[in-house]
PDB file of C-alpha atoms in Angstrom:
ATOM      1  CA  UNK M   1      18.257  11.000 -12.032  1.00  0.00           C
ATOM      2  CA  UNK M   2      16.026  14.025 -11.485  1.00  0.00           C
ATOM      3  CA  UNK M   3      13.604  12.882 -14.176  1.00  0.00           C
ATOM      4  CA  UNK M   4      13.213   9.517 -12.446  1.00  0.00           C
ATOM      5  CA  UNK M   5      12.487  11.259  -9.152  1.00  0.00           C
ATOM      6  CA  UNK M   6       9.909  13.490 -10.814  1.00  0.00           C
ATOM      7  CA  UNK M   7       8.178  10.476 -12.370  1.00  0.00           C
ATOM      8  CA  UNK M   8       8.139   8.742  -8.984  1.00  0.00           C
ATOM      9  CA  UNK M   9       6.624  11.816  -7.352  1.00  0.00           C
ATOM     10  CA  UNK M  10       3.938  12.069 -10.044  1.00  0.00           C
ATOM     11  CA  UNK M  11       3.138   8.360  -9.665  1.00  0.00           C
ATOM     12  CA  UNK M  12       2.776   8.708  -5.884  1.00  0.00           C
ATOM     13  CA  UNK M  13       0.566  11.777  -6.258  1.00  0.00           C
ATOM     14  CA  UNK M  14      -1.670   9.991  -8.784  1.00  0.00           C
ATOM     15  CA  UNK M  15      -2.002   6.993  -6.453  1.00  0.00           C
ATOM     16  CA  UNK M  16      -2.866   9.287  -3.537  1.00  0.00           C
ATOM     17  CA  UNK M  17      -5.435  11.070  -5.679  1.00  0.00           C
ATOM     18  CA  UNK M  18      -7.035   7.765  -6.695  1.00  0.00           C
ATOM     19  CA  UNK M  19      -6.984   6.601  -3.077  1.00  0.00           C
ATOM     20  CA  UNK M  20      -8.599   9.846  -1.946  1.00  0.00           C
ATOM     21  CA  UNK M  21     -11.329   9.511  -4.557  1.00  0.00           C
ATOM     22  CA  UNK M  22     -12.054   5.903  -3.591  1.00  0.00           C
ATOM     23  CA  UNK M  23     -11.979   6.844   0.081  1.00  0.00           C
ATOM     24  CA  UNK M  24     -14.432   9.677  -0.407  1.00  0.00           C
ATOM     25  CA  UNK M  25     -16.875   7.281  -2.076  1.00  0.00           C
ATOM     26  CA  UNK M  26     -16.626   4.784   0.809  1.00  0.00           C
ATOM     27  CA  UNK M  27     -18.865   6.096   3.608  1.00  0.00           C
ATOM     28  CA  UNK M  28     -19.284   2.892   5.591  1.00  0.00           C
ATOM     29  CA  UNK M  29     -18.611   3.171   9.291  1.00  0.00           C
ATOM     30  CA  UNK M  30     -16.843   0.596  11.466  1.00  0.00           C
ATOM     31  CA  UNK M  31     -16.501   0.307  15.221  1.00  0.00           C
ATOM     32  CA  UNK M  32     -12.916   0.182  16.467  1.00  0.00           C
ATOM     33  CA  UNK M  33     -12.374  -1.274  19.937  1.00  0.00           C
ATOM     34  CA  UNK M  34      -9.271  -0.001  21.695  1.00  0.00           C
ATOM     35  CA  UNK M  35      -8.083  -1.384  25.014  1.00  0.00           C
ATOM     36  CA  UNK M  36      -9.666   1.484  26.954  1.00  0.00           C
ATOM     37  CA  UNK M  37     -12.086   3.041  24.461  1.00  0.00           C
ATOM     38  CA  UNK M  38     -14.249   2.489  21.424  1.00  0.00           C
ATOM     39  CA  UNK M  39     -14.954   4.721  18.445  1.00  0.00           C
ATOM     40  CA  UNK M  40     -16.838   4.728  15.169  1.00  0.00           C
ATOM     41  CA  UNK M  41     -14.706   5.639  12.141  1.00  0.00           C
ATOM     42  CA  UNK M  42     -15.245   5.626   8.415  1.00  0.00           C
ATOM     43  CA  UNK M  43     -13.344   2.827   6.696  1.00  0.00           C
ATOM     44  CA  UNK M  44     -11.365   5.309   4.604  1.00  0.00           C
ATOM     45  CA  UNK M  45     -10.228   7.263   7.689  1.00  0.00           C
ATOM     46  CA  UNK M  46      -9.237   4.056   9.465  1.00  0.00           C
ATOM     47  CA  UNK M  47      -7.251   2.896   6.423  1.00  0.00           C
ATOM     48  CA  UNK M  48      -5.508   6.291   6.231  1.00  0.00           C
ATOM     49  CA  UNK M  49      -4.559   6.176   9.924  1.00  0.00           C
ATOM     50  CA  UNK M  50      -3.208   2.632   9.635  1.00  0.00           C
ATOM     51  CA  UNK M  51      -1.307   3.477   6.434  1.00  0.00           C
ATOM     52  CA  UNK M  52       0.323   6.485   8.102  1.00  0.00           C
ATOM     53  CA  UNK M  53       1.230   4.417  11.172  1.00  0.00           C
ATOM     54  CA  UNK M  54       2.867   1.825   8.913  1.00  0.00           C
ATOM     55  CA  UNK M  55       4.748   4.513   6.973  1.00  0.00           C
ATOM     56  CA  UNK M  56       6.052   6.109  10.176  1.00  0.00           C
ATOM     57  CA  UNK M  57       7.068   2.753  11.635  1.00  0.00           C
ATOM     58  CA  UNK M  58       8.865   1.639   8.470  1.00  0.00           C
ATOM     59  CA  UNK M  59      10.643   5.022   8.232  1.00  0.00           C
ATOM     60  CA  UNK M  60      11.859   4.689  11.820  1.00  0.00           C
ATOM     61  CA  UNK M  61      13.147   1.155  11.170  1.00  0.00           C
ATOM     62  CA  UNK M  62      14.897   2.324   7.991  1.00  0.00           C
ATOM     63  CA  UNK M  63      16.529   5.261   9.797  1.00  0.00           C
ATOM     64  CA  UNK M  64      17.733   3.067  12.661  1.00  0.00           C
ATOM     65  CA  UNK M  65      19.199   0.569  10.191  1.00  0.00           C
ATOM     66  CA  UNK M  66      20.890   3.378   8.251  1.00  0.00           C
ATOM     67  CA  UNK M  67      22.338   4.899  11.424  1.00  0.00           C
ATOM     68  CA  UNK M  68      23.682   1.519  12.496  1.00  0.00           C
ATOM     69  CA  UNK M  69      25.395   1.110   9.121  1.00  0.00           C
ATOM     70  CA  UNK M  70      26.864   4.629   9.277  1.00  0.00           C
ATOM     71  CA  UNK M  71      28.250   3.971  12.754  1.00  0.00           C
ATOM     72  CA  UNK M  72      29.776   0.717  11.522  1.00  0.00           C
ATOM     73  CA  UNK M  73      31.387   2.485   8.533  1.00  0.00           C
ATOM     74  CA  UNK M  74      32.801   5.183  10.827  1.00  0.00           C
ATOM     75  CA  UNK M  75      34.192   2.521  13.161  1.00  0.00           C
ATOM     76  CA  UNK M  76      35.820   0.644  10.292  1.00  0.00           C
ATOM     77  CA  UNK M  77      37.303   3.885   8.905  1.00  0.00           C
ATOM     78  CA  UNK M  78      38.838   4.633  12.318  1.00  0.00           C
ATOM     79  CA  UNK M  79      40.300   1.124  12.434  1.00  0.00           C
ATOM     80  CA  UNK M  80      41.711   1.573   8.933  1.00  0.00           C
ATOM     81  CA  UNK M  81      43.333   4.902   9.834  1.00  0.00           C
ATOM     82  CA  UNK M  82      44.821   3.331  12.956  1.00  0.00           C
ATOM     83  CA  UNK M  83      46.117   0.407  10.926  1.00  0.00           C
ATOM     84  CA  UNK M  84      47.657   2.739   8.315  1.00  0.00           C
ATOM     85  CA  UNK M  85      49.404   4.769  11.031  1.00  0.00           C
ATOM     86  CA  UNK M  86      50.901   1.632  12.568  1.00  0.00           C
ATOM     87  CA  UNK M  87      52.052   0.344   9.144  1.00  0.00           C
ATOM     88  CA  UNK M  88      53.657   3.682   8.224  1.00  0.00           C
ATOM     89  CA  UNK M  89      55.626   3.862  11.487  1.00  0.00           C
TER      90      UNK M  89
END
C-alpha cells in the first residue's frame, strides 16, 4: 500500500512539474472582470488560482460528505447498542 502511495505522489509531482514548465512558457495576459474590480493576470496564474479554488471546494464537499457518513454510522451504532440492551433484558 505504501508503494502505491509513493507512486501516486511521484505522478502528482511530475504532473505539477510539467504544468509549471508549461505555465512558465505561457506569458499571455488576460483581463479578468470581477463584480467590483478588474485585473490583468497571466493565463498560467489564472489557471493556478482556479485550480486551487476547485481543489479547495472539492475537498470541503468531500469532508462534509465524510462527516455526514460518520455521524450516520455513529447514530446506527447507538441504535444497535440500544437494541442489543433491550434484547438481552
